[in-house]
Amino acid sequence: MPAPTDGLPTRKQYALKFISGKYQGGEFPIAADREIYIGRANDLDVVLVEDMVSRKHAKISFASDVLAIEDLGSTNGTFVNGEKIKRARLKEGDRVLIGTSIVRIALTEATTGGEAAREAEARANLQSAAARSPTAKSMTGTIEEVPLVDLLQLFATSKKSGVLVIARERDTGRVFLRKGQIAYASINDNAELRPLKAIYRLLTWETGTFELLQPDEREFDEEIELSTEGVLMEGMRQLDETRRLLSGLPPTSARLSLAHPLVPSLKELNERELLLFQLVWNVGRIEAILDRSRVSDYETLEGLQKLLQRGYVKAE
């Protein structure tokens, strides 16, 4: 009588899921005990026809449950989670950048047999995806698949230049990159929103599409001098604090007004709090106050919270 299989470990099986670039939407299975060669040459397993991909760019191997990638001396490099690699182990969820394609390592259901047929079908699907955008040279995708923090980290490490356009509903953000460094950022071309504040706000977006366009060499009156790494570290810190503050405040679409009668003394407010008090008087709506305030959204919300708690202003 054969031994029961319940509770026995099952062998992992992976796939390359193209989440950005010319081949977006395509997948390629990674069979066990198999080496997959990726490059521009048409006799390889995964053929990516674009200028930034070398003829023989990278190799992925899967043996003894160890998944690994190796750069094969490519001109533009291979990147895993924002780091340029020569060889690296891979796991589910890792993102690999080759040329303009971002590929996510996905765990799939284990299957047996028919690898050649599945690979042939996958190659055909990749070519179909490319045929739908034959002239596409930009990187495109969704920030649900590639969060903006991860995307900017990839661009910083690979020293990419261009204008990253992020769109959601009625909002459009732009991030101007020079060799991976963030030079300027804007949202809806709002001149009142300072560039550093704009990039921190963009990092809070959880939905939307992105596209990397050609570089724009214009100079701006106020540019971001902080490194991309510094921007991302501070941005993530502010994101956590902003979420905490928003949970205890009225929605940003709400209006604030001055308390009447005004019981606490204005002498007790510091300079920043006085400026926020004036903004409540002048514009009222929280989202407008956030745009006009000269400090970050986190610092602005923290100040508004204090004004509300101490009875200087009230929500309408």
PDB file of C-alpha atoms in Angstrom:
ATOM      1  CA  MET A   1       0.000   0.000   0.000  1.00  0.00           C
ATOM      2  CA  PRO A   2       1.567   3.370  -0.996  1.00  0.00           C
ATOM      3  CA  ALA A   3       2.441   5.769   1.807  1.00  0.00           C
ATOM      4  CA  PRO A   4       0.061   8.720   2.177  1.00  0.00           C
ATOM      5  CA  THR A   5       1.285  12.026   0.778  1.00  0.00           C
ATOM      6  CA  ASP A   6      -0.677  14.279   3.134  1.00  0.00           C
ATOM      7  CA  GLY A   7       1.672  16.538   5.045  1.00  0.00           C
ATOM      8  CA  LEU A   8       4.655  15.884   2.777  1.00  0.00           C
ATOM      9  CA  PRO A   9       6.425  19.025   1.511  1.00  0.00           C
ATOM     10  CA  THR A  10       5.593  19.997  -2.065  1.00  0.00           C
ATOM     11  CA  ARG A  11       8.247  21.312  -4.386  1.00  0.00           C
ATOM     12  CA  LYS A  12       8.081  25.016  -5.095  1.00  0.00           C
ATOM     13  CA  GLN A  13       7.538  26.240  -8.614  1.00  0.00           C
ATOM     14  CA  TYR A  14       8.102  29.787  -9.823  1.00  0.00           C
ATOM     15  CA  ALA A  15       7.406  32.024 -12.796  1.00  0.00           C
ATOM     16  CA  LEU A  16       8.782  35.282 -14.119  1.00  0.00           C
ATOM     17  CA  LYS A  17       5.939  37.809 -14.209  1.00  0.00           C
ATOM     18  CA  PHE A  18       6.598  40.891 -16.352  1.00  0.00           C
ATOM     19  CA  ILE A  19       5.040  43.827 -14.499  1.00  0.00           C
ATOM     20  CA  SER A  20       6.590  46.742 -16.408  1.00  0.00           C
ATOM     21  CA  GLY A  21       8.029  47.469 -19.823  1.00  0.00           C
ATOM     22  CA  LYS A  22       7.462  46.292 -23.350  1.00  0.00           C
ATOM     23  CA  TYR A  23       6.557  42.741 -22.269  1.00  0.00           C
ATOM     24  CA  GLN A  24       4.211  43.735 -19.429  1.00  0.00           C
ATOM     25  CA  GLY A  25       1.566  41.082 -18.773  1.00  0.00           C
ATOM     26  CA  GLY A  26       3.726  38.176 -19.974  1.00  0.00           C
ATOM     27  CA  GLU A  27       4.907  35.280 -17.810  1.00  0.00           C
ATOM     28  CA  PHE A  28       7.565  32.604 -18.181  1.00  0.00           C
ATOM     29  CA  PRO A  29       7.634  29.392 -16.092  1.00  0.00           C
ATOM     30  CA  ILE A  30      10.761  28.355 -14.204  1.00  0.00           C
ATOM     31  CA  ALA A  31      11.012  24.589 -14.293  1.00  0.00           C
ATOM     32  CA  ALA A  32      13.023  22.662 -11.711  1.00  0.00           C
ATOM     33  CA  ASP A  33      16.579  21.643 -12.644  1.00  0.00           C
ATOM     34  CA  ARG A  34      16.535  24.127 -15.508  1.00  0.00           C
ATOM     35  CA  GLU A  35      18.661  27.071 -16.636  1.00  0.00           C
ATOM     36  CA  ILE A  36      16.880  29.931 -18.378  1.00  0.00           C
ATOM     37  CA  TYR A  37      18.905  32.331 -20.515  1.00  0.00           C
ATOM     38  CA  ILE A  38      17.594  35.870 -21.017  1.00  0.00           C
ATOM     39  CA  GLY A  39      18.783  38.328 -23.647  1.00  0.00           C
ATOM     40  CA  ARG A  40      18.334  39.886 -27.055  1.00  0.00           C
ATOM     41  CA  ALA A  41      19.606  36.918 -29.107  1.00  0.00           C
ATOM     42  CA  ASN A  42      16.717  35.052 -30.744  1.00  0.00           C
ATOM     43  CA  ASP A  43      17.998  31.584 -29.777  1.00  0.00           C
ATOM     44  CA  LEU A  44      17.644  32.157 -26.020  1.00  0.00           C
ATOM     45  CA  ASP A  45      14.838  31.020 -23.733  1.00  0.00           C
ATOM     46  CA  VAL A  46      13.475  34.508 -22.949  1.00  0.00           C
ATOM     47  CA  VAL A  47      14.046  36.943 -25.812  1.00  0.00           C
ATOM     48  CA  LEU A  48      13.790  40.660 -24.937  1.00  0.00           C
ATOM     49  CA  VAL A  49      14.257  42.756 -28.052  1.00  0.00           C
ATOM     50  CA  GLU A  50      15.380  46.180 -26.827  1.00  0.00           C
ATOM     51  CA  ASP A  51      18.548  48.256 -26.934  1.00  0.00           C
ATOM     52  CA  MET A  52      19.315  48.139 -23.195  1.00  0.00           C
ATOM     53  CA  VAL A  53      19.344  44.328 -23.149  1.00  0.00           C
ATOM     54  CA  SER A  54      22.569  42.531 -24.135  1.00  0.00           C
ATOM     55  CA  ARG A  55      22.545  39.610 -26.552  1.00  0.00           C
ATOM     56  CA  LYS A  56      23.166  37.235 -23.653  1.00  0.00           C
ATOM     57  CA  HIS A  57      22.165  39.256 -20.585  1.00  0.00           C
ATOM     58  CA  ALA A  58      21.383  36.984 -17.606  1.00  0.00           C
ATOM     59  CA  LYS A  59      20.793  33.414 -16.520  1.00  0.00           C
ATOM     60  CA  ILE A  60      18.265  32.084 -14.006  1.00  0.00           C
ATOM     61  CA  SER A  61      18.799  28.642 -12.508  1.00  0.00           C
ATOM     62  CA  PHE A  62      16.553  26.549 -10.270  1.00  0.00           C
ATOM     63  CA  ALA A  63      18.142  23.484  -8.649  1.00  0.00           C
ATOM     64  CA  SER A  64      17.666  21.799  -5.267  1.00  0.00           C
ATOM     65  CA  ASP A  65      14.969  24.358  -4.436  1.00  0.00           C
ATOM     66  CA  VAL A  66      17.508  27.180  -4.812  1.00  0.00           C
ATOM     67  CA  LEU A  67      16.509  29.901  -7.282  1.00  0.00           C
ATOM     68  CA  ALA A  68      19.335  32.175  -8.448  1.00  0.00           C
ATOM     69  CA  ILE A  69      20.135  34.763 -11.096  1.00  0.00           C
ATOM     70  CA  GLU A  70      23.505  35.589 -12.658  1.00  0.00           C
ATOM     71  CA  ASP A  71      24.448  38.553 -14.815  1.00  0.00           C
ATOM     72  CA  LEU A  72      26.384  37.389 -17.894  1.00  0.00           C
ATOM     73  CA  GLY A  73      28.534  40.482 -18.319  1.00  0.00           C
ATOM     74  CA  SER A  74      25.725  42.632 -19.701  1.00  0.00           C
ATOM     75  CA  THR A  75      26.405  46.234 -20.713  1.00  0.00           C
ATOM     76  CA  ASN A  76      23.647  47.829 -18.616  1.00  0.00           C
ATOM     77  CA  GLY A  77      23.581  45.381 -15.729  1.00  0.00           C
ATOM     78  CA  THR A  78      21.017  43.278 -13.885  1.00  0.00           C
ATOM     79  CA  PHE A  79      19.313  44.590 -10.740  1.00  0.00           C
ATOM     80  CA  VAL A  80      17.516  42.732  -7.948  1.00  0.00           C
ATOM     81  CA  ASN A  81      15.386  44.832  -5.586  1.00  0.00           C
ATOM     82  CA  GLY A  82      17.324  47.930  -6.574  1.00  0.00           C
ATOM     83  CA  GLU A  83      20.812  46.452  -6.212  1.00  0.00           C
ATOM     84  CA  LYS A  84      23.135  45.739  -9.125  1.00  0.00           C
ATOM     85  CA  ILE A  85      24.217  42.113  -8.924  1.00  0.00           C
ATOM     86  CA  LYS A  86      26.639  39.646 -10.463  1.00  0.00           C
ATOM     87  CA  ARG A  87      24.897  36.692  -8.849  1.00  0.00           C
ATOM     88  CA  ALA A  88      22.076  36.584  -6.295  1.00  0.00           C
ATOM     89  CA  ARG A  89      19.562  34.169  -4.804  1.00  0.00           C
ATOM     90  CA  LEU A  90      15.927  34.921  -5.549  1.00  0.00           C
ATOM     91  CA  LYS A  91      12.717  34.440  -3.580  1.00  0.00           C
ATOM     92  CA  GLU A  92       9.028  35.052  -4.120  1.00  0.00           C
ATOM     93  CA  GLY A  93       8.247  38.762  -4.536  1.00  0.00           C
ATOM     94  CA  ASP A  94      11.752  39.817  -5.612  1.00  0.00           C
ATOM     95  CA  ARG A  95      11.840  42.318  -8.484  1.00  0.00           C
ATOM     96  CA  VAL A  96      14.419  42.023 -11.238  1.00  0.00           C
ATOM     97  CA  LEU A  97      15.226  44.873 -13.632  1.00  0.00           C
ATOM     98  CA  ILE A  98      16.590  43.921 -17.063  1.00  0.00           C
ATOM     99  CA  GLY A  99      16.594  46.695 -19.658  1.00  0.00           C
ATOM    100  CA  THR A 100      13.232  48.435 -19.285  1.00  0.00           C
ATOM    101  CA  SER A 101      11.485  45.300 -17.996  1.00  0.00           C
ATOM    102  CA  ILE A 102      10.704  44.799 -14.330  1.00  0.00           C
ATOM    103  CA  VAL A 103      10.046  41.147 -13.564  1.00  0.00           C
ATOM    104  CA  ARG A 104       8.523  39.868 -10.320  1.00  0.00           C
ATOM    105  CA  ILE A 105       9.313  36.383  -9.030  1.00  0.00           C
ATOM    106  CA  ALA A 106       5.937  34.708  -8.507  1.00  0.00           C
ATOM    107  CA  LEU A 107       5.163  31.433  -6.760  1.00  0.00           C
ATOM    108  CA  THR A 108       2.883  29.233  -8.872  1.00  0.00           C
ATOM    109  CA  GLU A 109       1.082  25.924  -8.527  1.00  0.00           C
ATOM    110  CA  ALA A 110       3.363  22.927  -8.941  1.00  0.00           C
ATOM    111  CA  THR A 111       2.892  20.969 -12.158  1.00  0.00           C
ATOM    112  CA  THR A 112       4.661  17.996 -13.706  1.00  0.00           C
ATOM    113  CA  GLY A 113       5.522  17.349 -17.326  1.00  0.00           C
ATOM    114  CA  GLY A 114       4.834  19.469 -20.392  1.00  0.00           C
ATOM    115  CA  GLU A 115       7.554  22.033 -19.639  1.00  0.00           C
ATOM    116  CA  ALA A 116       8.491  22.460 -23.295  1.00  0.00           C
ATOM    117  CA  ALA A 117       4.884  23.181 -24.315  1.00  0.00           C
ATOM    118  CA  ARG A 118       4.397  25.672 -21.465  1.00  0.00           C
ATOM    119  CA  GLU A 119       7.612  27.480 -22.334  1.00  0.00           C
ATOM    120  CA  ALA A 120       6.644  27.669 -26.019  1.00  0.00           C
ATOM    121  CA  GLU A 121       3.266  29.131 -25.065  1.00  0.00           C
ATOM    122  CA  ALA A 122       4.952  31.610 -22.697  1.00  0.00           C
ATOM    123  CA  ARG A 123       7.328  32.766 -25.466  1.00  0.00           C
ATOM    124  CA  ALA A 124       4.380  33.319 -27.784  1.00  0.00           C
ATOM    125  CA  ASN A 125       2.549  35.333 -25.118  1.00  0.00           C
ATOM    126  CA  LEU A 126       5.622  37.504 -24.520  1.00  0.00           C
ATOM    127  CA  GLN A 127       5.861  38.276 -28.217  1.00  0.00           C
ATOM    128  CA  SER A 128       2.134  39.061 -28.314  1.00  0.00           C
ATOM    129  CA  ALA A 129       2.586  41.490 -25.410  1.00  0.00           C
ATOM    130  CA  ALA A 130       5.468  43.165 -27.261  1.00  0.00           C
ATOM    131  CA  ALA A 131       3.438  43.356 -30.480  1.00  0.00           C
ATOM    132  CA  ARG A 132       0.766  45.364 -28.692  1.00  0.00           C
ATOM    133  CA  SER A 133       3.348  48.114 -28.049  1.00  0.00           C
ATOM    134  CA  PRO A 134       6.059  47.591 -30.703  1.00  0.00           C
ATOM    135  CA  THR A 135       7.513  51.088 -30.406  1.00  0.00           C
ATOM    136  CA  ALA A 136       7.341  51.361 -26.616  1.00  0.00           C
ATOM    137  CA  LYS A 137      10.670  52.415 -25.157  1.00  0.00           C
ATOM    138  CA  SER A 138       9.431  53.742 -21.824  1.00  0.00           C
ATOM    139  CA  MET A 139       8.888  51.818 -18.625  1.00  0.00           C
ATOM    140  CA  THR A 140       5.242  51.543 -17.666  1.00  0.00           C
ATOM    141  CA  GLY A 141       3.282  49.754 -14.988  1.00  0.00           C
ATOM    142  CA  THR A 142       1.149  50.203 -11.884  1.00  0.00           C
ATOM    143  CA  ILE A 143       2.266  51.243  -8.427  1.00  0.00           C
ATOM    144  CA  GLU A 144       0.134  48.442  -6.998  1.00  0.00           C
ATOM    145  CA  GLU A 145       2.643  46.060  -8.609  1.00  0.00           C
ATOM    146  CA  VAL A 146       5.727  48.228  -8.129  1.00  0.00           C
ATOM    147  CA  PRO A 147       5.388  50.654  -5.196  1.00  0.00           C
ATOM    148  CA  LEU A 148       6.887  54.067  -5.851  1.00  0.00           C
ATOM    149  CA  VAL A 149       9.543  53.572  -3.169  1.00  0.00           C
ATOM    150  CA  ASP A 150      10.800  50.393  -4.884  1.00  0.00           C
ATOM    151  CA  LEU A 151      10.621  52.024  -8.303  1.00  0.00           C
ATOM    152  CA  LEU A 152      12.683  55.060  -7.298  1.00  0.00           C
ATOM    153  CA  GLN A 153      15.208  52.775  -5.586  1.00  0.00           C
ATOM    154  CA  LEU A 154      15.579  50.812  -8.832  1.00  0.00           C
ATOM    155  CA  PHE A 155      16.034  54.006 -10.824  1.00  0.00           C
ATOM    156  CA  ALA A 156      18.596  55.352  -8.348  1.00  0.00           C
ATOM    157  CA  THR A 157      20.734  52.213  -8.478  1.00  0.00           C
ATOM    158  CA  SER A 158      20.533  51.920 -12.267  1.00  0.00           C
ATOM    159  CA  LYS A 159      21.185  55.704 -12.603  1.00  0.00           C
ATOM    160  CA  LYS A 160      18.224  56.296 -14.895  1.00  0.00           C
ATOM    161  CA  SER A 161      17.307  59.742 -16.183  1.00  0.00           C
ATOM    162  CA  GLY A 162      13.839  60.786 -17.286  1.00  0.00           C
ATOM    163  CA  VAL A 163      10.492  62.122 -16.126  1.00  0.00           C
ATOM    164  CA  LEU A 164       8.483  59.641 -14.092  1.00  0.00           C
ATOM    165  CA  VAL A 165       4.774  60.396 -14.559  1.00  0.00           C
ATOM    166  CA  ILE A 166       2.397  58.916 -11.974  1.00  0.00           C
ATOM    167  CA  ALA A 167      -1.346  59.207 -12.601  1.00  0.00           C
ATOM    168  CA  ARG A 168      -4.375  58.369 -10.477  1.00  0.00           C
ATOM    169  CA  GLU A 169      -7.971  59.529 -10.930  1.00  0.00           C
ATOM    170  CA  ARG A 170      -7.746  63.345 -11.192  1.00  0.00           C
ATOM    171  CA  ASP A 171      -4.121  63.695 -10.052  1.00  0.00           C
ATOM    172  CA  THR A 172      -0.864  63.594 -11.999  1.00  0.00           C
ATOM    173  CA  GLY A 173       2.547  63.641 -10.369  1.00  0.00           C
ATOM    174  CA  ARG A 174       5.903  64.167 -12.069  1.00  0.00           C
ATOM    175  CA  VAL A 175       9.343  63.242 -10.755  1.00  0.00           C
ATOM    176  CA  PHE A 176      12.347  64.574 -12.681  1.00  0.00           C
ATOM    177  CA  LEU A 177      15.306  62.197 -12.476  1.00  0.00           C
ATOM    178  CA  ARG A 178      18.948  62.878 -13.340  1.00  0.00           C
ATOM    179  CA  LYS A 179      21.080  59.746 -13.263  1.00  0.00           C
ATOM    180  CA  GLY A 180      18.813  58.278 -10.611  1.00  0.00           C
ATOM    181  CA  GLN A 181      18.715  61.365  -8.394  1.00  0.00           C
ATOM    182  CA  ILE A 182      15.448  63.232  -7.825  1.00  0.00           C
ATOM    183  CA  ALA A 183      15.896  66.809  -9.046  1.00  0.00           C
ATOM    184  CA  TYR A 184      12.309  68.033  -8.840  1.00  0.00           C
ATOM    185  CA  ALA A 185       8.757  66.813  -8.202  1.00  0.00           C
ATOM    186  CA  SER A 186       5.295  68.257  -8.721  1.00  0.00           C
ATOM    187  CA  ILE A 187       1.632  67.291  -8.424  1.00  0.00           C
ATOM    188  CA  ASN A 188      -0.890  68.715 -10.913  1.00  0.00           C
ATOM    189  CA  ASP A 189       1.695  71.406 -11.789  1.00  0.00           C
ATOM    190  CA  ASN A 190       0.772  73.124  -8.517  1.00  0.00           C
ATOM    191  CA  ALA A 191       3.360  75.898  -8.074  1.00  0.00           C
ATOM    192  CA  GLU A 192       2.380  76.352  -4.409  1.00  0.00           C
ATOM    193  CA  LEU A 193       3.494  72.804  -3.587  1.00  0.00           C
ATOM    194  CA  ARG A 194       7.225  72.727  -2.929  1.00  0.00           C
ATOM    195  CA  PRO A 195       9.148  69.898  -4.673  1.00  0.00           C
ATOM    196  CA  LEU A 196      10.312  68.056  -1.550  1.00  0.00           C
ATOM    197  CA  LYS A 197       6.805  68.186  -0.154  1.00  0.00           C
ATOM    198  CA  ALA A 198       5.428  66.905  -3.463  1.00  0.00           C
ATOM    199  CA  ILE A 199       7.698  63.838  -3.520  1.00  0.00           C
ATOM    200  CA  TYR A 200       6.839  62.977   0.088  1.00  0.00           C
ATOM    201  CA  ARG A 201       3.143  63.197  -0.783  1.00  0.00           C
ATOM    202  CA  LEU A 202       3.604  61.059  -3.901  1.00  0.00           C
ATOM    203  CA  LEU A 203       5.128  58.328  -1.736  1.00  0.00           C
ATOM    204  CA  THR A 204       1.742  58.022   0.026  1.00  0.00           C
ATOM    205  CA  TRP A 205      -0.030  57.064  -3.223  1.00  0.00           C
ATOM    206  CA  GLU A 206      -0.970  53.380  -3.229  1.00  0.00           C
ATOM    207  CA  THR A 207      -2.792  53.187  -6.571  1.00  0.00           C
ATOM    208  CA  GLY A 208      -2.106  54.544 -10.043  1.00  0.00           C
ATOM    209  CA  THR A 209      -0.044  54.020 -13.153  1.00  0.00           C
ATOM    210  CA  PHE A 210       3.500  55.093 -13.922  1.00  0.00           C
ATOM    211  CA  GLU A 211       5.505  55.790 -17.057  1.00  0.00           C
ATOM    212  CA  LEU A 212       9.134  56.829 -17.412  1.00  0.00           C
ATOM    213  CA  LEU A 213       9.458  59.366 -20.231  1.00  0.00           C
ATOM    214  CA  GLN A 214      12.520  60.866 -21.896  1.00  0.00           C
ATOM    215  CA  PRO A 215      14.756  63.178 -19.789  1.00  0.00           C
ATOM    216  CA  ASP A 216      13.803  66.831 -19.384  1.00  0.00           C
ATOM    217  CA  GLU A 217      16.942  68.918 -18.876  1.00  0.00           C
ATOM    218  CA  ARG A 218      15.251  72.116 -17.697  1.00  0.00           C
ATOM    219  CA  GLU A 219      16.454  73.706 -14.473  1.00  0.00           C
ATOM    220  CA  PHE A 220      14.060  74.657 -11.679  1.00  0.00           C
ATOM    221  CA  ASP A 221      14.175  77.566  -9.269  1.00  0.00           C
ATOM    222  CA  GLU A 222      13.974  75.181  -6.300  1.00  0.00           C
ATOM    223  CA  GLU A 223      15.520  71.751  -6.738  1.00  0.00           C
ATOM    224  CA  ILE A 224      15.794  68.792  -4.381  1.00  0.00           C
ATOM    225  CA  GLU A 225      19.332  68.477  -3.048  1.00  0.00           C
ATOM    226  CA  LEU A 226      18.756  65.489  -0.768  1.00  0.00           C
ATOM    227  CA  SER A 227      19.918  62.154  -2.249  1.00  0.00           C
ATOM    228  CA  THR A 228      17.263  59.730  -3.497  1.00  0.00           C
ATOM    229  CA  GLU A 229      18.141  57.386  -0.624  1.00  0.00           C
ATOM    230  CA  GLY A 230      17.704  60.241   1.853  1.00  0.00           C
ATOM    231  CA  VAL A 231      14.382  61.243   0.288  1.00  0.00           C
ATOM    232  CA  LEU A 232      13.057  57.683   0.524  1.00  0.00           C
ATOM    233  CA  MET A 233      14.176  57.179   4.123  1.00  0.00           C
ATOM    234  CA  GLU A 234      12.630  60.453   5.302  1.00  0.00           C
ATOM    235  CA  GLY A 235       9.566  59.898   3.109  1.00  0.00           C
ATOM    236  CA  MET A 236       8.828  56.519   4.685  1.00  0.00           C
ATOM    237  CA  ARG A 237       9.255  57.976   8.180  1.00  0.00           C
ATOM    238  CA  GLN A 238       6.825  60.777   7.370  1.00  0.00           C
ATOM    239  CA  LEU A 239       4.411  58.322   5.760  1.00  0.00           C
ATOM    240  CA  ASP A 240       4.084  56.343   8.988  1.00  0.00           C
ATOM    241  CA  GLU A 241       3.586  59.515  11.042  1.00  0.00           C
ATOM    242  CA  THR A 242       1.105  61.000   8.547  1.00  0.00           C
ATOM    243  CA  ARG A 243      -1.062  57.870   8.600  1.00  0.00           C
ATOM    244  CA  ARG A 244      -1.102  57.993  12.398  1.00  0.00           C
ATOM    245  CA  LEU A 245      -2.160  61.656  12.432  1.00  0.00           C
ATOM    246  CA  LEU A 246      -4.836  61.264   9.738  1.00  0.00           C
ATOM    247  CA  SER A 247      -6.547  58.552  11.769  1.00  0.00           C
ATOM    248  CA  GLY A 248      -7.352  61.142  14.439  1.00  0.00           C
ATOM    249  CA  LEU A 249      -8.212  64.142  12.241  1.00  0.00           C
ATOM    250  CA  PRO A 250     -11.197  65.136  10.077  1.00  0.00           C
ATOM    251  CA  PRO A 251     -10.904  64.114   6.379  1.00  0.00           C
ATOM    252  CA  THR A 252      -8.685  66.384   4.292  1.00  0.00           C
ATOM    253  CA  SER A 253     -11.774  67.581   2.390  1.00  0.00           C
ATOM    254  CA  ALA A 254     -13.169  69.080   5.629  1.00  0.00           C
ATOM    255  CA  ARG A 255     -13.074  72.772   6.478  1.00  0.00           C
ATOM    256  CA  LEU A 256     -11.624  74.259   9.635  1.00  0.00           C
ATOM    257  CA  SER A 257     -12.635  77.605  11.130  1.00  0.00           C
ATOM    258  CA  LEU A 258     -11.499  79.758  14.025  1.00  0.00           C
ATOM    259  CA  ALA A 259     -13.034  78.995  17.395  1.00  0.00           C
ATOM    260  CA  HIS A 260     -15.510  81.635  18.537  1.00  0.00           C
ATOM    261  CA  PRO A 261     -15.177  82.902  21.122  1.00  0.00           C
ATOM    262  CA  LEU A 262     -11.414  82.414  21.077  1.00  0.00           C
ATOM    263  CA  VAL A 263     -10.549  81.493  24.666  1.00  0.00           C
ATOM    264  CA  PRO A 264      -6.831  80.507  24.586  1.00  0.00           C
ATOM    265  CA  SER A 265      -4.291  83.278  24.104  1.00  0.00           C
ATOM    266  CA  LEU A 266      -2.494  83.672  20.751  1.00  0.00           C
ATOM    267  CA  LYS A 267       0.673  84.468  22.733  1.00  0.00           C
ATOM    268  CA  GLU A 268       0.907  80.758  23.568  1.00  0.00           C
ATOM    269  CA  LEU A 269       1.395  79.811  19.881  1.00  0.00           C
ATOM    270  CA  ASN A 270       4.849  79.535  18.330  1.00  0.00           C
ATOM    271  CA  GLU A 271       5.671  80.993  14.899  1.00  0.00           C
ATOM    272  CA  ARG A 272       4.743  77.850  12.952  1.00  0.00           C
ATOM    273  CA  GLU A 273       1.448  77.465  14.796  1.00  0.00           C
ATOM    274  CA  LEU A 274       0.593  81.120  14.152  1.00  0.00           C
ATOM    275  CA  LEU A 275       1.181  80.635  10.430  1.00  0.00           C
ATOM    276  CA  LEU A 276      -1.131  77.611  10.426  1.00  0.00           C
ATOM    277  CA  PHE A 277      -3.720  79.586  12.407  1.00  0.00           C
ATOM    278  CA  GLN A 278      -3.588  82.246   9.676  1.00  0.00           C
ATOM    279  CA  LEU A 279      -3.974  79.613   6.942  1.00  0.00           C
ATOM    280  CA  VAL A 280      -7.094  78.285   8.660  1.00  0.00           C
ATOM    281  CA  TRP A 281      -8.434  81.842   8.624  1.00  0.00           C
ATOM    282  CA  ASN A 282      -7.457  82.432   4.970  1.00  0.00           C
ATOM    283  CA  VAL A 283      -8.281  79.132   3.215  1.00  0.00           C
ATOM    284  CA  GLY A 284     -10.070  76.859   5.700  1.00  0.00           C
ATOM    285  CA  ARG A 285     -10.090  73.542   3.866  1.00  0.00           C
ATOM    286  CA  ILE A 286      -7.463  71.094   5.172  1.00  0.00           C
ATOM    287  CA  GLU A 287      -6.256  70.017   1.706  1.00  0.00           C
ATOM    288  CA  ALA A 288      -5.706  73.670   0.737  1.00  0.00           C
ATOM    289  CA  ILE A 289      -3.837  74.291   3.998  1.00  0.00           C
ATOM    290  CA  LEU A 290      -1.595  71.305   3.248  1.00  0.00           C
ATOM    291  CA  ASP A 291      -0.752  72.747  -0.190  1.00  0.00           C
ATOM    292  CA  ARG A 292       0.020  76.258   1.056  1.00  0.00           C
ATOM    293  CA  SER A 293       1.872  75.361   4.215  1.00  0.00           C
ATOM    294  CA  ARG A 294       5.642  75.827   3.917  1.00  0.00           C
ATOM    295  CA  VAL A 295       6.389  72.717   5.970  1.00  0.00           C
ATOM    296  CA  SER A 296       5.766  69.028   5.251  1.00  0.00           C
ATOM    297  CA  ASP A 297       2.314  67.436   5.318  1.00  0.00           C
ATOM    298  CA  TYR A 298       3.319  65.569   8.479  1.00  0.00           C
ATOM    299  CA  GLU A 299       4.385  68.770  10.270  1.00  0.00           C
ATOM    300  CA  THR A 300       1.283  70.597   9.018  1.00  0.00           C
ATOM    301  CA  LEU A 301      -1.094  67.897  10.239  1.00  0.00           C
ATOM    302  CA  GLU A 302       0.710  67.738  13.569  1.00  0.00           C
ATOM    303  CA  GLY A 303       0.260  71.509  13.956  1.00  0.00           C
ATOM    304  CA  LEU A 304      -3.431  71.374  12.995  1.00  0.00           C
ATOM    305  CA  GLN A 305      -4.003  68.599  15.498  1.00  0.00           C
ATOM    306  CA  LYS A 306      -2.563  70.791  18.262  1.00  0.00           C
ATOM    307  CA  LEU A 307      -4.702  73.769  17.224  1.00  0.00           C
ATOM    308  CA  LEU A 308      -7.814  71.578  17.326  1.00  0.00           C
ATOM    309  CA  GLN A 309      -6.948  69.970  20.648  1.00  0.00           C
ATOM    310  CA  ARG A 310      -6.130  73.315  22.327  1.00  0.00           C
ATOM    311  CA  GLY A 311      -9.328  74.965  21.112  1.00  0.00           C
ATOM    312  CA  TYR A 312      -7.919  77.525  18.646  1.00  0.00           C
ATOM    313  CA  VAL A 313      -9.784  76.077  15.649  1.00  0.00           C
ATOM    314  CA  LYS A 314     -12.728  73.751  15.067  1.00  0.00           C
ATOM    315  CA  ALA A 315     -13.955  71.432  12.309  1.00  0.00           C
ATOM    316  CA  GLU A 316     -17.097  72.586  10.506  1.00  0.00           C
TER     317      GLU A 316
END
